[in-house]
Each structure stands twice: as structure tokens, then as C-alpha cells.
Amino acid sequence: MRTIDLTTWPRRAHYEFFRQHSQPHFSVTAPVDVTRFRAEVRARGLPYMASTAYVLARAANELPPFRWRIRGETVVEHERVHPSVIDTGPGSELFHFCTLPYQRGAPGFLQDAAQALAARRAQPTLDEDPAQDDLLYLSSLPWVAFTGITHAMHLSLPDSIPRLTTGRFTEEGGRTQMPLSVQVHHALMDGRHVGAYFEAVQTLLDDPGLLD
């Protein structure tokens, strides 16, 4: 982790402008094509939720703005950020949180994710460390092919953790699409950064060697 020097940071004016807003987050929702990715996950017998978390986390880790966080009067850049997912245990309608340790290689990530999910399902909790911000909040609404979504959050706190949400698959013209919502803090990034994130996600989804 490093602290960004605000005196020389090109984004300082935008940062100062948007951090004064009472609701400084903005959200973009668009479909991504998961045709190849979904087939590959099925062929390998991999868990779809954890595999998707890997894609979303890898794309975020490759773009510095998604690793920036506001801490009081400073901005820090984490070396890596980890997906904190919403999970449910077998036979339960209630969810709990689970942080999946990020690493760039898919096999290692998925192995560690399975262990983390099993441990959390044995002791489910909504407890979070309020000081930990090297996270990405991931959730799924697989019952709805939504075109927009809002999230519960503390407006009085400098919450700058991105929120990423996926939805129900839709089939059209032999292709499978999935809605993806990206909510971020406007003091740290703009629409072009979110656009770059969608492009990075789609590139990964189309990569036949992604899960090797």
C-alpha cells in the first residue's frame, strides 16, 4: 500500500469536488457476454460464483483506480484488493459475508476461495472490520436480469469500496449475457474508468486460457 501525494495528484481537483457530495457514488449497469466463460466453467466443473468473483477481482486489480481508497484526509493505493462476497449456506435463505483472498492465478484463487467459503459457512457472520478497505463488495441477484440497482451504504462515512453486482442470465441469438452493475466513488474515478473496467471484464471473459 502507498499513500498518494495529493499535492501532485492530477485528480486532486476532481477528488476535492466530489468528496464533498453527500452521495458521491455513481453506478453503471450493462450486460457482459458470458457465453464462452460459462461454457468453460461448466466443462471444468468449477463453481460459477467463485469463478465470476475471480474475473471481477482480477479486472479490478489491473486498474489502479479500483485499488484507491479514501482514508480520512488521504488517499491510498493498495497493492491488491480482495473480493468480499455474499454467500448463503445450503438450505438457508439468509446470507453472510466472506472475503476471498485474491491472487492472480485462477487455480490458486479458486482453491483458496473454496476453503474460505467452507470455513465461513461453518461460522456465518455479518461482522466486518470497519478499518479494512482493501476489498471489493461483490453480490449477485440471479433471479433478476436487472438494468439498475442501488446499494445500502453509510453516507456519513468515506466509504470508497466499489460494489459489483451480477444478475440473471439472458439468452439472445445463441449468446448468453449477464447484467453487471459497477458502483464506485466519483472522487476516485469517472465514467471512463468504469468503461475501462467493463472492457477488462469482457476481455477476461473471452479469454480461453483464463482459468488455466
C-alpha positions as a printed NumPy array, in Angstrom:
array([[  0.   ,   0.   ,   0.   ],
       [  1.191,   3.511,  -0.749],
       [ -0.181,   6.931,   0.13 ],
       [ -0.907,   9.132,  -2.874],
       [  0.69 ,  12.587,  -2.778],
       [ -2.355,  14.824,  -3.181],
       [ -0.198,  17.892,  -3.905],
       [  0.948,  16.385,  -7.21 ],
       [ -2.015,  14.104,  -7.955],
       [ -3.581,  15.111, -11.309],
       [ -7.002,  14.12 ,  -9.973],
       [ -6.887,  16.34 ,  -6.896],
       [ -9.427,  18.946,  -8.116],
       [-11.964,  16.257,  -9.015],
       [-11.273,  14.453,  -5.748],
       [-11.909,  17.602,  -3.7  ],
       [-15.055,  18.388,  -5.686],
       [-16.802,  15.034,  -5.432],
       [-15.746,  14.126,  -1.887],
       [-17.939,  16.977,  -0.624],
       [-21.086,  15.383,  -2.033],
       [-23.429,  13.739,   0.477],
       [-23.899,  10.867,  -2.002],
       [-20.682,  10.734,  -4.049],
       [-21.168,   7.283,  -5.602],
       [-22.383,   6.614,  -9.139],
       [-23.419,   3.347, -10.74 ],
       [-23.346,   1.928, -14.266],
       [-25.154,  -1.251, -15.323],
       [-24.58 ,  -3.027, -18.624],
       [-24.643,  -6.614, -19.937],
       [-21.489,  -8.648, -20.413],
       [-21.238, -11.678, -22.689],
       [-20.546, -14.832, -20.667],
       [-21.082, -17.39 , -23.462],
       [-17.52 , -18.673, -23.633],
       [-16.845, -18.213, -19.927],
       [-19.959, -20.066, -18.784],
       [-19.231, -22.992, -21.108],
       [-15.637, -23.18 , -19.87 ],
       [-16.7  , -23.125, -16.211],
       [-19.213, -25.91 , -16.861],
       [-16.708, -28.025, -18.81 ],
       [-14.194, -27.806, -15.974],
       [-16.802, -28.423, -13.252],
       [-15.873, -25.21 , -11.452],
       [-18.102, -23.177,  -9.103],
       [-19.627, -20.327, -11.063],
       [-19.837, -17.839,  -8.198],
       [-16.181, -18.119,  -7.231],
       [-15.095, -18.149, -10.873],
       [-17.043, -14.953, -11.511],
       [-15.568, -13.385,  -8.378],
       [-12.136, -14.165,  -9.786],
       [-12.893, -12.385, -13.058],
       [-14.337,  -9.303, -11.367],
       [-11.468,  -9.118,  -8.877],
       [ -8.762,  -9.625, -11.487],
       [-10.147,  -6.854, -13.689],
       [-10.295,  -4.517, -10.68 ],
       [ -6.758,  -5.33 ,  -9.611],
       [ -5.467,  -4.481, -13.084],
       [ -6.893,  -0.926, -12.898],
       [ -5.302,   1.347, -10.235],
       [ -8.44 ,   3.494,  -9.575],
       [-10.231,   0.36 ,  -8.364],
       [ -7.474,  -0.05 ,  -5.777],
       [ -7.635,   3.536,  -4.495],
       [ -9.342,   4.153,  -1.163],
       [-10.15 ,   7.288,   0.825],
       [ -8.814,   7.238,   4.377],
       [ -9.689,  10.362,   6.288],
       [ -7.884,  13.184,   4.52 ],
       [ -5.644,  10.862,   2.491],
       [ -5.949,   8.511,  -0.468],
       [ -4.1  ,   5.208,  -0.524],
       [ -3.426,   2.731,  -3.303],
       [ -3.481,  -0.927,  -2.294],
       [ -1.167,  -3.397,  -3.958],
       [ -4.134,  -5.747,  -4.306],
       [ -7.787,  -5.848,  -3.305],
       [ -9.862,  -8.892,  -2.358],
       [-13.477,  -9.765,  -3.217],
       [-15.833,  -9.834,  -0.25 ],
       [-18.777, -11.896,  -1.464],
       [-22.301, -12.501,  -0.264],
       [-22.828, -16.214,   0.25 ],
       [-25.596, -18.496,   1.538],
       [-25.209, -21.891,   3.107],
       [-27.168, -24.971,   1.994],
       [-30.84 , -24.761,   2.963],
       [-30.616, -21.172,   4.187],
       [-32.269, -18.031,   2.834],
       [-30.022, -15.772,   4.921],
       [-26.72 , -14.541,   3.588],
       [-23.351, -13.926,   5.192],
       [-20.14 , -12.223,   4.124],
       [-16.948, -13.995,   3.121],
       [-13.664, -12.495,   1.939],
       [-11.857, -14.483,  -0.736],
       [ -8.079, -13.879,  -0.765],
       [ -7.094, -12.623,  -4.205],
       [ -4.231, -13.978,  -6.24 ],
       [ -3.744, -13.594,  -9.973],
       [ -3.729, -17.295, -10.868],
       [ -7.205, -18.787, -11.207],
       [ -6.439, -22.307,  -9.845],
       [ -4.882, -20.961,  -6.638],
       [ -7.639, -18.404,  -6.196],
       [-10.404, -20.978,  -6.601],
       [ -8.718, -23.409,  -4.212],
       [ -8.348, -20.743,  -1.51 ],
       [-11.886, -19.494,  -2.187],
       [-13.345, -22.966,  -1.573],
       [-11.542, -23.162,   1.767],
       [-12.642, -19.663,   2.792],
       [-16.277, -20.335,   1.869],
       [-16.339, -23.653,   3.745],
       [-14.873, -22.037,   6.858],
       [-17.344, -19.133,   6.739],
       [-20.348, -21.409,   6.189],
       [-19.357, -23.234,   9.369],
       [-19.45 , -19.895,  11.221],
       [-21.598, -17.463,   9.226],
       [-21.459, -13.798,  10.212],
       [-22.197, -10.266,   9.046],
       [-19.319,  -8.886,  11.094],
       [-16.814,  -6.756,   9.208],
       [-13.633,  -4.972,  10.169],
       [-14.5  ,  -1.287,   9.614],
       [-10.811,  -0.469,   9.174],
       [-10.331,  -2.921,   6.3  ],
       [-10.804,  -1.275,   2.928],
       [ -8.675,  -3.439,   0.612],
       [-11.909,  -5.059,  -0.548],
       [-14.382,  -5.224,  -3.391],
       [-18.006,  -5.781,  -2.373],
       [-19.486,  -8.467,  -4.64 ],
       [-23.102,  -9.585,  -4.69 ],
       [-25.461, -11.424,  -7.021],
       [-29.14 , -11.147,  -7.85 ],
       [-29.527, -14.268, -10.005],
       [-33.33 , -14.049, -10.061],
       [-33.491, -10.759, -11.984],
       [-31.959,  -9.565, -15.261],
       [-31.833,  -6.078, -13.783],
       [-30.988,  -2.866, -15.619],
       [-30.053,  -0.918, -12.496],
       [-29.541,  -1.451,  -8.782],
       [-28.858,   0.561,  -5.612],
       [-26.96 ,  -0.498,  -2.503],
       [-27.282,   0.152,   1.214],
       [-24.337,   2.172,   2.482],
       [-23.212,   4.643,   5.126],
       [-23.426,   8.08 ,   3.536],
       [-21.757,   9.773,   6.516],
       [-18.555,   7.719,   6.199],
       [-15.902,   7.979,   3.453],
       [-16.906,   4.604,   2.006],
       [-14.922,   4.264,  -1.21 ],
       [-15.106,   0.489,  -1.742],
       [-16.501,  -0.445,  -5.192],
       [-19.686,  -2.509,  -5.292],
       [-20.055,  -5.063,  -8.086],
       [-23.298,  -6.968,  -8.699],
       [-24.257,  -9.612, -11.243],
       [-27.751, -10.723, -12.3  ],
       [-29.744, -13.382, -14.141],
       [-28.567, -14.773, -17.483],
       [-30.49 , -13.988, -20.648],
       [-30.206, -15.794, -23.981],
       [-30.327, -13.954, -27.291],
       [-29.134, -15.052, -30.7  ],
       [-27.288, -18.028, -29.263],
       [-25.312, -15.825, -26.88 ],
       [-25.58 , -15.646, -23.086],
       [-25.499, -12.278, -21.377],
       [-25.348, -11.307, -17.727],
       [-26.052,  -7.874, -16.233],
       [-23.169,  -6.315, -14.33 ],
       [-23.563,  -3.289, -12.079],
       [-20.492,  -1.268, -11.073],
       [-20.858,   1.318,  -8.302],
       [-17.852,   3.487,  -7.438],
       [-16.888,   6.678,  -5.591],
       [-16.835,   9.611,  -8.014],
       [-13.985,  11.311,  -6.142],
       [-11.722,   8.453,  -7.216],
       [-12.87 ,   7.733, -10.75 ],
       [-15.09 ,   8.782, -13.619],
       [-17.138,   7.125, -16.327],
       [-14.09 ,   6.42 , -18.478],
       [-12.585,   4.331, -15.675],
       [-15.79 ,   2.322, -15.303],
       [-15.834,   1.88 , -19.077],
       [-12.273,   0.557, -18.933],
       [-13.384,  -1.862, -16.212],
       [-16.197,  -3.252, -18.362],
       [-13.718,  -3.703, -21.221],
       [-11.266,  -5.512, -18.925],
       [-14.013,  -7.812, -17.634],
       [-15.168,  -8.685, -21.15 ],
       [-11.602,  -9.365, -22.299],
       [-11.143, -11.797, -19.433],
       [-14.494, -13.495, -20.066],
       [-13.476, -14.077, -23.684],
       [-10.01 , -15.45 , -22.822],
       [ -9.98 , -19.241, -23.368],
       [ -6.927, -19.628, -21.118],
       [ -8.314, -17.534, -18.261],
       [ -8.873, -20.44 , -15.879],
       [ -5.627, -22.321, -16.609]])
